[in-house]
mmCIF file with all atom_site columns, C-alpha atoms in Angstrom:
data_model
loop_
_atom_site.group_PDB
_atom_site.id
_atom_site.type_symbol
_atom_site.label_atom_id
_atom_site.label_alt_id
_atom_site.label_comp_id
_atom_site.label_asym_id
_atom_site.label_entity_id
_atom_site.label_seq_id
_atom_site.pdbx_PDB_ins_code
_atom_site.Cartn_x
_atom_site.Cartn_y
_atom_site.Cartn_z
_atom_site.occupancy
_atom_site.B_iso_or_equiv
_atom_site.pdbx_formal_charge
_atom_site.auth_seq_id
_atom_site.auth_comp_id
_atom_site.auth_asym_id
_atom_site.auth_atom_id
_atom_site.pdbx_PDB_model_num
ATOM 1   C CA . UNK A 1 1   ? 113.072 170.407 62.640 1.00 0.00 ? 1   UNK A CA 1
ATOM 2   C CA . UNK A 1 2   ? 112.656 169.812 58.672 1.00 0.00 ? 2   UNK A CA 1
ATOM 3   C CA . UNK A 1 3   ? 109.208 170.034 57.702 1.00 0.00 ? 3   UNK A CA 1
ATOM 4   C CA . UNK A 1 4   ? 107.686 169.554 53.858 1.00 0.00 ? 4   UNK A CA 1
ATOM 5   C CA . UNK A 1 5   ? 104.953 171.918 53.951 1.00 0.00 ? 5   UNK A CA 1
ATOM 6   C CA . UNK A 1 6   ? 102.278 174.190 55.895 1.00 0.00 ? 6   UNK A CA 1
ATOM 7   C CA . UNK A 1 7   ? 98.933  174.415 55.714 1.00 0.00 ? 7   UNK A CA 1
ATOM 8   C CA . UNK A 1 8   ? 96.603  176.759 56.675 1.00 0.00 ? 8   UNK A CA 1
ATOM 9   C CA . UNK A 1 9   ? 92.878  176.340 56.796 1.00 0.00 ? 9   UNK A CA 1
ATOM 10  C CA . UNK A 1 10  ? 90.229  178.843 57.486 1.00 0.00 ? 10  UNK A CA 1
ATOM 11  C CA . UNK A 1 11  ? 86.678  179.356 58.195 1.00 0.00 ? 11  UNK A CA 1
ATOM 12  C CA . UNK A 1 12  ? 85.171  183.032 57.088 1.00 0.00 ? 12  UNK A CA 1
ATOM 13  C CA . UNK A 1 13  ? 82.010  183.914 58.867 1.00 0.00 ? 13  UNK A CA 1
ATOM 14  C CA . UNK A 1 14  ? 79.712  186.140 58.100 1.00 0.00 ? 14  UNK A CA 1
ATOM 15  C CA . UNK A 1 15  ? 81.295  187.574 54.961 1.00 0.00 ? 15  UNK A CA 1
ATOM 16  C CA . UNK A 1 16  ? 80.772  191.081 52.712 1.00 0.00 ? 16  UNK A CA 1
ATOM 17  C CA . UNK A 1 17  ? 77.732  189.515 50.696 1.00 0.00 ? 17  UNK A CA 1
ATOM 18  C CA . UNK A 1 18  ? 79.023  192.017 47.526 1.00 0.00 ? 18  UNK A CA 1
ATOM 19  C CA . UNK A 1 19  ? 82.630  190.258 47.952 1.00 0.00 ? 19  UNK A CA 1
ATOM 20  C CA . UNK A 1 20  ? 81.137  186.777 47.334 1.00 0.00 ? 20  UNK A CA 1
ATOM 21  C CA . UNK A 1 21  ? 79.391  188.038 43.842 1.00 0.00 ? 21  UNK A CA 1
ATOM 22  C CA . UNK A 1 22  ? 82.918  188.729 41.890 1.00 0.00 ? 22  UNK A CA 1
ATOM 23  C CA . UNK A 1 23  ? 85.184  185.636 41.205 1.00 0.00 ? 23  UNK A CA 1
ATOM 24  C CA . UNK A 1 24  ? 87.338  187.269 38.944 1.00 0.00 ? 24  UNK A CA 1
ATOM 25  C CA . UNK A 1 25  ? 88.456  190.005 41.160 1.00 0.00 ? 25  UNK A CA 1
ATOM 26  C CA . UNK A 1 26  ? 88.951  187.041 44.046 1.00 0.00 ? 26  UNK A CA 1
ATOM 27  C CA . UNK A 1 27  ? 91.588  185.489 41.818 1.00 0.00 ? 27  UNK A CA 1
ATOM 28  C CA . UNK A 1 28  ? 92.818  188.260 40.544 1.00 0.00 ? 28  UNK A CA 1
ATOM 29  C CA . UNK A 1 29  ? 93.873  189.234 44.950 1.00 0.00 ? 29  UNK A CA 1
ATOM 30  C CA . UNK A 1 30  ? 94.661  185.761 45.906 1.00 0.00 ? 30  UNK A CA 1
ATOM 31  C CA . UNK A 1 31  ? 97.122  186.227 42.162 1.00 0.00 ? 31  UNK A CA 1
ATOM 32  C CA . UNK A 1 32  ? 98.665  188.776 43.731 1.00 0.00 ? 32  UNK A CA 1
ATOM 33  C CA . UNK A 1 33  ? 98.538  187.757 47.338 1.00 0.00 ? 33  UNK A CA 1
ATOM 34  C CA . UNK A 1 34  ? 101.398 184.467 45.967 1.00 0.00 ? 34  UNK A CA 1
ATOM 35  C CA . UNK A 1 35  ? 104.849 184.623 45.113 1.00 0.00 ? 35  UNK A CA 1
ATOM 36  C CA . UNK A 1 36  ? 103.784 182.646 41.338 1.00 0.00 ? 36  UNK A CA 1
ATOM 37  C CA . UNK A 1 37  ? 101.261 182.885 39.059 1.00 0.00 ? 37  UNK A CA 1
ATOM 38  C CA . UNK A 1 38  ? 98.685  179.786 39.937 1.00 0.00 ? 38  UNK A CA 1
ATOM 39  C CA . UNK A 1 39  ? 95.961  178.268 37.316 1.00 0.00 ? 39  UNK A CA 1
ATOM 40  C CA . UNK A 1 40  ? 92.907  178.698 38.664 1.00 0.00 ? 40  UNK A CA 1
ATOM 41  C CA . UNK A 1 41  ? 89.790  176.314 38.060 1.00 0.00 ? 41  UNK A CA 1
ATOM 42  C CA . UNK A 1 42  ? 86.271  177.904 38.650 1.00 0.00 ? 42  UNK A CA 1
ATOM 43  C CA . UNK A 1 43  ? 82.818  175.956 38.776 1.00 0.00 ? 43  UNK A CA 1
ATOM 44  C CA . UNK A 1 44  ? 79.380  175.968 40.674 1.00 0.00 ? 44  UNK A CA 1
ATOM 45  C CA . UNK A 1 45  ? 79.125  173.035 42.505 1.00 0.00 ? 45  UNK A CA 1
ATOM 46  C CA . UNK A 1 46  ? 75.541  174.117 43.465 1.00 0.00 ? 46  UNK A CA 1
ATOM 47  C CA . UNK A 1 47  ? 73.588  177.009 42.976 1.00 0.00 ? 47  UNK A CA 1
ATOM 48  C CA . UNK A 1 48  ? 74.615  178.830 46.194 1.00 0.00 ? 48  UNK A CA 1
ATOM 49  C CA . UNK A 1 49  ? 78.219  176.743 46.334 1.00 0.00 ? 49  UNK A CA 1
ATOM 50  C CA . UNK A 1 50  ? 81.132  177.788 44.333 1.00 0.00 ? 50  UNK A CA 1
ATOM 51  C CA . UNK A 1 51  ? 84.885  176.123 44.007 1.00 0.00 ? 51  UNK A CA 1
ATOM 52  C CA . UNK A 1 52  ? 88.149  178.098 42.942 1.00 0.00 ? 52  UNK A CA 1
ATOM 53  C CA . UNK A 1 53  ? 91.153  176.164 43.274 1.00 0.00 ? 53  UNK A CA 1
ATOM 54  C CA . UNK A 1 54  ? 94.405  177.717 42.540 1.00 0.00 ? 54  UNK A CA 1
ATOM 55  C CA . UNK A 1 55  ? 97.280  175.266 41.509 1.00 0.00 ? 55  UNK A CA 1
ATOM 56  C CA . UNK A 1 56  ? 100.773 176.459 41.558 1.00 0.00 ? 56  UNK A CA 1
ATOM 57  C CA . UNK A 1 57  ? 104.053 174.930 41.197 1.00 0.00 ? 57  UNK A CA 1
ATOM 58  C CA . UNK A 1 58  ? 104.579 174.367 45.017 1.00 0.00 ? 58  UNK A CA 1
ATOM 59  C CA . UNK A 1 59  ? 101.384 174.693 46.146 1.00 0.00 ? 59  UNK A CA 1
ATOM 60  C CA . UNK A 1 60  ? 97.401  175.207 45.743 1.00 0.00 ? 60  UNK A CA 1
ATOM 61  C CA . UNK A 1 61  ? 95.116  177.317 47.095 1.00 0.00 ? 61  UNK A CA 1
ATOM 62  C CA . UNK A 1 62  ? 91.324  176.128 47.174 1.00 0.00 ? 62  UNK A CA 1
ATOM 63  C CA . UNK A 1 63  ? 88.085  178.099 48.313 1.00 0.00 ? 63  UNK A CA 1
ATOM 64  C CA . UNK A 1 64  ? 84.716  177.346 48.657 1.00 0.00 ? 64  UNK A CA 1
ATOM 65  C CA . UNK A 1 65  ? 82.203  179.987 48.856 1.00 0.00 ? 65  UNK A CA 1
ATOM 66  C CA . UNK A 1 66  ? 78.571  179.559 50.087 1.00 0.00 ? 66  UNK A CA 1
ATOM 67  C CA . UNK A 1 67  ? 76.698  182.700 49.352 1.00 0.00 ? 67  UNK A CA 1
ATOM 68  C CA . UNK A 1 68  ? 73.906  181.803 51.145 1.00 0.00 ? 68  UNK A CA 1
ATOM 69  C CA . UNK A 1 69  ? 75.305  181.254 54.243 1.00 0.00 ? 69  UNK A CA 1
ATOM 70  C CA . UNK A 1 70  ? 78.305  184.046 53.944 1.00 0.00 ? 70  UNK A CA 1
ATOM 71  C CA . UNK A 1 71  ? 80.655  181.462 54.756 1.00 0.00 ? 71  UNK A CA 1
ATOM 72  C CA . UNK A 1 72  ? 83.853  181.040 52.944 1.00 0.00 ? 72  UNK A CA 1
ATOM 73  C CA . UNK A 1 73  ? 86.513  177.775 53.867 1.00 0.00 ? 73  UNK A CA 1
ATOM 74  C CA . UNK A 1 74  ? 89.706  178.041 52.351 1.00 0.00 ? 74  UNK A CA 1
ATOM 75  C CA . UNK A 1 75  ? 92.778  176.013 52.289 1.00 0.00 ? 75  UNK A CA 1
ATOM 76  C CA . UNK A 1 76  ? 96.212  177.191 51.823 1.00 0.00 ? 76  UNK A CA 1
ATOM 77  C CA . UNK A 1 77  ? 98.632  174.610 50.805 1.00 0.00 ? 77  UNK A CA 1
ATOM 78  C CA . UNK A 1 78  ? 102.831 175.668 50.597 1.00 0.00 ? 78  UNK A CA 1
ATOM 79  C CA . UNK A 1 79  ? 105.992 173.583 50.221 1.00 0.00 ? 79  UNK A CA 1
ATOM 80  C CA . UNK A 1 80  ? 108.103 176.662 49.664 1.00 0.00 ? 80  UNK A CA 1
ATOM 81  C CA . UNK A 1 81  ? 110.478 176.562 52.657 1.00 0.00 ? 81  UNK A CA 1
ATOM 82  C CA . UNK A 1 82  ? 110.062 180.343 53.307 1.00 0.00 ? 82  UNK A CA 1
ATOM 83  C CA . UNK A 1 83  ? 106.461 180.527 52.634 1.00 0.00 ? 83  UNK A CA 1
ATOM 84  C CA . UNK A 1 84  ? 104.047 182.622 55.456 1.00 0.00 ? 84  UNK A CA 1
ATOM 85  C CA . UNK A 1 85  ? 100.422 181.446 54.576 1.00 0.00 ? 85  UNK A CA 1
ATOM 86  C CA . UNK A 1 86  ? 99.207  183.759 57.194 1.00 0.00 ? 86  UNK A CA 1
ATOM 87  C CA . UNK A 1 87  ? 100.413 186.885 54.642 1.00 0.00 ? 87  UNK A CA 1
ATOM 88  C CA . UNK A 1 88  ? 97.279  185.117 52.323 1.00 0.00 ? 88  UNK A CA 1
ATOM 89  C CA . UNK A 1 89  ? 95.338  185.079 55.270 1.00 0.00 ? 89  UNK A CA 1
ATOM 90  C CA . UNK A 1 90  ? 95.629  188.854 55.672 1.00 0.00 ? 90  UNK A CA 1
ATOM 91  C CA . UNK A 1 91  ? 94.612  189.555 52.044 1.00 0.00 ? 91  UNK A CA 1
ATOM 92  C CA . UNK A 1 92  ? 91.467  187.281 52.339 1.00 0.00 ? 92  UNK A CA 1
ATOM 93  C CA . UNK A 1 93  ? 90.425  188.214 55.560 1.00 0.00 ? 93  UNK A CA 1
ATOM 94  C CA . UNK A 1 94  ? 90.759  192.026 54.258 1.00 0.00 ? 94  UNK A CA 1
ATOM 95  C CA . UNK A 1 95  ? 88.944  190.839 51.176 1.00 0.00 ? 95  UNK A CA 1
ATOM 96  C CA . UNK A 1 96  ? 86.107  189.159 52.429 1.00 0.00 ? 96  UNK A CA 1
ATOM 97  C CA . UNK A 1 97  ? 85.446  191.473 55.859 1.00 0.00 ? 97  UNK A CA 1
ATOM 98  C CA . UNK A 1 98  ? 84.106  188.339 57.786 1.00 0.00 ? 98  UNK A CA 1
ATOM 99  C CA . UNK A 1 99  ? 82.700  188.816 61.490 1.00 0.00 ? 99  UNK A CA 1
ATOM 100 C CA . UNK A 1 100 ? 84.723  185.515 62.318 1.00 0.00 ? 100 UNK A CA 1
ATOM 101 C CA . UNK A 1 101 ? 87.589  183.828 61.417 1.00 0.00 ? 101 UNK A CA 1
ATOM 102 C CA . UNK A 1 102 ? 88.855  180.648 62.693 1.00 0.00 ? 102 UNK A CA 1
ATOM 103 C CA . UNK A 1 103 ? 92.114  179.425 61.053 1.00 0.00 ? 103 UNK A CA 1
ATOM 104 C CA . UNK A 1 104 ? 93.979  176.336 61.770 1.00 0.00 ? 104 UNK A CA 1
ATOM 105 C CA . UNK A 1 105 ? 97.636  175.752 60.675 1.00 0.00 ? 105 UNK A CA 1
ATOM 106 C CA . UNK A 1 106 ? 99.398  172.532 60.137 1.00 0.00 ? 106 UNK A CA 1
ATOM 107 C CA . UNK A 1 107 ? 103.065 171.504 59.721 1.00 0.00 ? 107 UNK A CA 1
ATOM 108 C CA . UNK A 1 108 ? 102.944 168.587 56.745 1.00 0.00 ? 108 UNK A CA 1
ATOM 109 C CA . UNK A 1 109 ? 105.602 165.847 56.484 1.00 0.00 ? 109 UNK A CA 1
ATOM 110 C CA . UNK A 1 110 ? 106.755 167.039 60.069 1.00 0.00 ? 110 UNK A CA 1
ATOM 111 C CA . UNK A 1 111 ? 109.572 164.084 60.481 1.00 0.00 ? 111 UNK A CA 1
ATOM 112 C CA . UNK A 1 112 ? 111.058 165.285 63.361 1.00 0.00 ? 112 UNK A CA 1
ATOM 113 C CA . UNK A 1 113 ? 107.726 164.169 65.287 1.00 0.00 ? 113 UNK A CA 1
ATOM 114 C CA . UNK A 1 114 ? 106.888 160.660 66.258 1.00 0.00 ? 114 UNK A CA 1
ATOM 115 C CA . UNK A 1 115 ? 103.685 161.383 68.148 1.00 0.00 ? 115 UNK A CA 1
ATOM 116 C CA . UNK A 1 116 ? 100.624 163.144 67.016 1.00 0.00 ? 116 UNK A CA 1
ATOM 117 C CA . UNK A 1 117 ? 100.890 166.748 66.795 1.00 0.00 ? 117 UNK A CA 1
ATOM 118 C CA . UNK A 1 118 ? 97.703  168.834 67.733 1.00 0.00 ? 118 UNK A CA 1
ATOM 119 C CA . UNK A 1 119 ? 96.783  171.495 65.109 1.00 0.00 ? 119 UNK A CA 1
ATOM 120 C CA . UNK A 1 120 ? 97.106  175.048 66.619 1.00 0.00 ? 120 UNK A CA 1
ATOM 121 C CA . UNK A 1 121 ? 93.498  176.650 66.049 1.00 0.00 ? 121 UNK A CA 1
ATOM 122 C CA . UNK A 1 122 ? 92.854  180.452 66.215 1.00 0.00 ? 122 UNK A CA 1
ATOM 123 C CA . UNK A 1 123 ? 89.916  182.516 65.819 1.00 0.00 ? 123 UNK A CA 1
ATOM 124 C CA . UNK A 1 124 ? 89.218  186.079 65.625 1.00 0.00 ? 124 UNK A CA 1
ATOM 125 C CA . UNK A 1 125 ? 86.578  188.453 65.997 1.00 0.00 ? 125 UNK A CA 1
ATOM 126 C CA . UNK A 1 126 ? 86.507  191.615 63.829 1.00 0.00 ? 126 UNK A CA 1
ATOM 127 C CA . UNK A 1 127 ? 85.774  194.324 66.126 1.00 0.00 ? 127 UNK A CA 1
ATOM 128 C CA . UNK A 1 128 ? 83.575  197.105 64.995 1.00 0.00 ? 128 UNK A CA 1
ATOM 129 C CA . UNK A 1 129 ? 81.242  194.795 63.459 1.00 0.00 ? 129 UNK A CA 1
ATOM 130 C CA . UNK A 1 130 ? 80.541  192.775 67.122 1.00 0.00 ? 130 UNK A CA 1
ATOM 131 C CA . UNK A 1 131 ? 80.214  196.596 68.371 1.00 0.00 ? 131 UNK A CA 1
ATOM 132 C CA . UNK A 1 132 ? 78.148  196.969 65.724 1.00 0.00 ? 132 UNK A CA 1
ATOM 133 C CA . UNK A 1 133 ? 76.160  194.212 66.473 1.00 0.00 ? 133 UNK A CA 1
ATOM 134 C CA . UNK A 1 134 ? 76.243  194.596 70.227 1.00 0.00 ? 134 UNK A CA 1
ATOM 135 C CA . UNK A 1 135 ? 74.521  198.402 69.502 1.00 0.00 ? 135 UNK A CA 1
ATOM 136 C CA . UNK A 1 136 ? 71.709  196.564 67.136 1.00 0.00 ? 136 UNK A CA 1
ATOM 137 C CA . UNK A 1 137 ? 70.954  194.428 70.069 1.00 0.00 ? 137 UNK A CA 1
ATOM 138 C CA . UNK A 1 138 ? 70.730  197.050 72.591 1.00 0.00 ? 138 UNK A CA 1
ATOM 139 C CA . UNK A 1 139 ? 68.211  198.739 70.870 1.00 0.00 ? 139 UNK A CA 1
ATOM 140 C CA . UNK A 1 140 ? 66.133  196.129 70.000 1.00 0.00 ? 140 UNK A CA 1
ATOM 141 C CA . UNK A 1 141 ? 65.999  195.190 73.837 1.00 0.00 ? 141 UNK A CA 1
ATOM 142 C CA . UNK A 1 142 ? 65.090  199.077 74.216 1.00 0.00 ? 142 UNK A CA 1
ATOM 143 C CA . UNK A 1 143 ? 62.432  198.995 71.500 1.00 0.00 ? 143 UNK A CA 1
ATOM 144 C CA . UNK A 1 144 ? 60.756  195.687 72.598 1.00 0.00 ? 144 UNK A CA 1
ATOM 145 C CA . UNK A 1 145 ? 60.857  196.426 76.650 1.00 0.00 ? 145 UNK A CA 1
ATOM 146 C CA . UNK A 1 146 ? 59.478  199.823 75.117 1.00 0.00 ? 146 UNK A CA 1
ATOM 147 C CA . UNK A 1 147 ? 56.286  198.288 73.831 1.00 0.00 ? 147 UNK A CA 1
ATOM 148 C CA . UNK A 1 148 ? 55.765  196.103 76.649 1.00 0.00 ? 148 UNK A CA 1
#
């Protein structure tokens, strides 16, 4: 089965708030993290909302980071025949240190399909931070039955 392209979307929750601060060292990663040397674009779309797109000579790469909200979405666009967006993935999910992650990949110009392909959608959970978390909770339950 002959496919054009893949395409991997994500969904970063609860990011590092210090790793959403530095643009320059994000594309200077997601640089390395690609077999060629994309042109990046920058800009605030809002005060809290910022683009980078990364445009490359078979593919792009385009993130949108919410500060506010420690939520990063990111697209991951290849049509390189070898190409393993989930290596990017990796270096972004390292990067950022999200909670969550929920990625979705897609096969594009899949012609060896007639009916409608479902995406396949997976989402992880990084581990010490929901024991982390778990532990906060605990002892808040402690502290408020405590005072009760």
């Amino acid at each position: 089965m002959k496919i054009l392209a893949r395409q991997l979307t994500l969904d970063l929750y609860n990011c590092n708030s210090k790793r959403l601060e530095n643009f320059d060292e994000v594309k200077e990663i997601l640089s390395g993290a690609t077999n060629s040397e994309p042109k990046f674009f920058s800009d605030a779309v809002e005060e809290d909302h910022f683009a980078i797109i990364g445009v490359g000579a078979k593919g792009h790469i385009a993130l949108h980071i919410y500060k506010n909200l420690r939520y990063v979405a990111a697209d991951i666009f290849s049509c390189e025949e070898n190409s393993e967006p989930e290596e990017i993935s990796k270096v972004l999910r390292k990067f950022f240190q999200p909670d969550k992650m929920k990625s979705t990949f897609l096969k594009r110009g899949d012609f060896g399909q007639e009916k409608e392909v479902k995406p396949k959608i997976k989402t992880k959970v990084a581990p010490f931070r929901r024991v982390k978390n778990a532990g906060a909770k605990v002892v808040k339950k402690l502290v408020r039955g405590g005072n009760k």
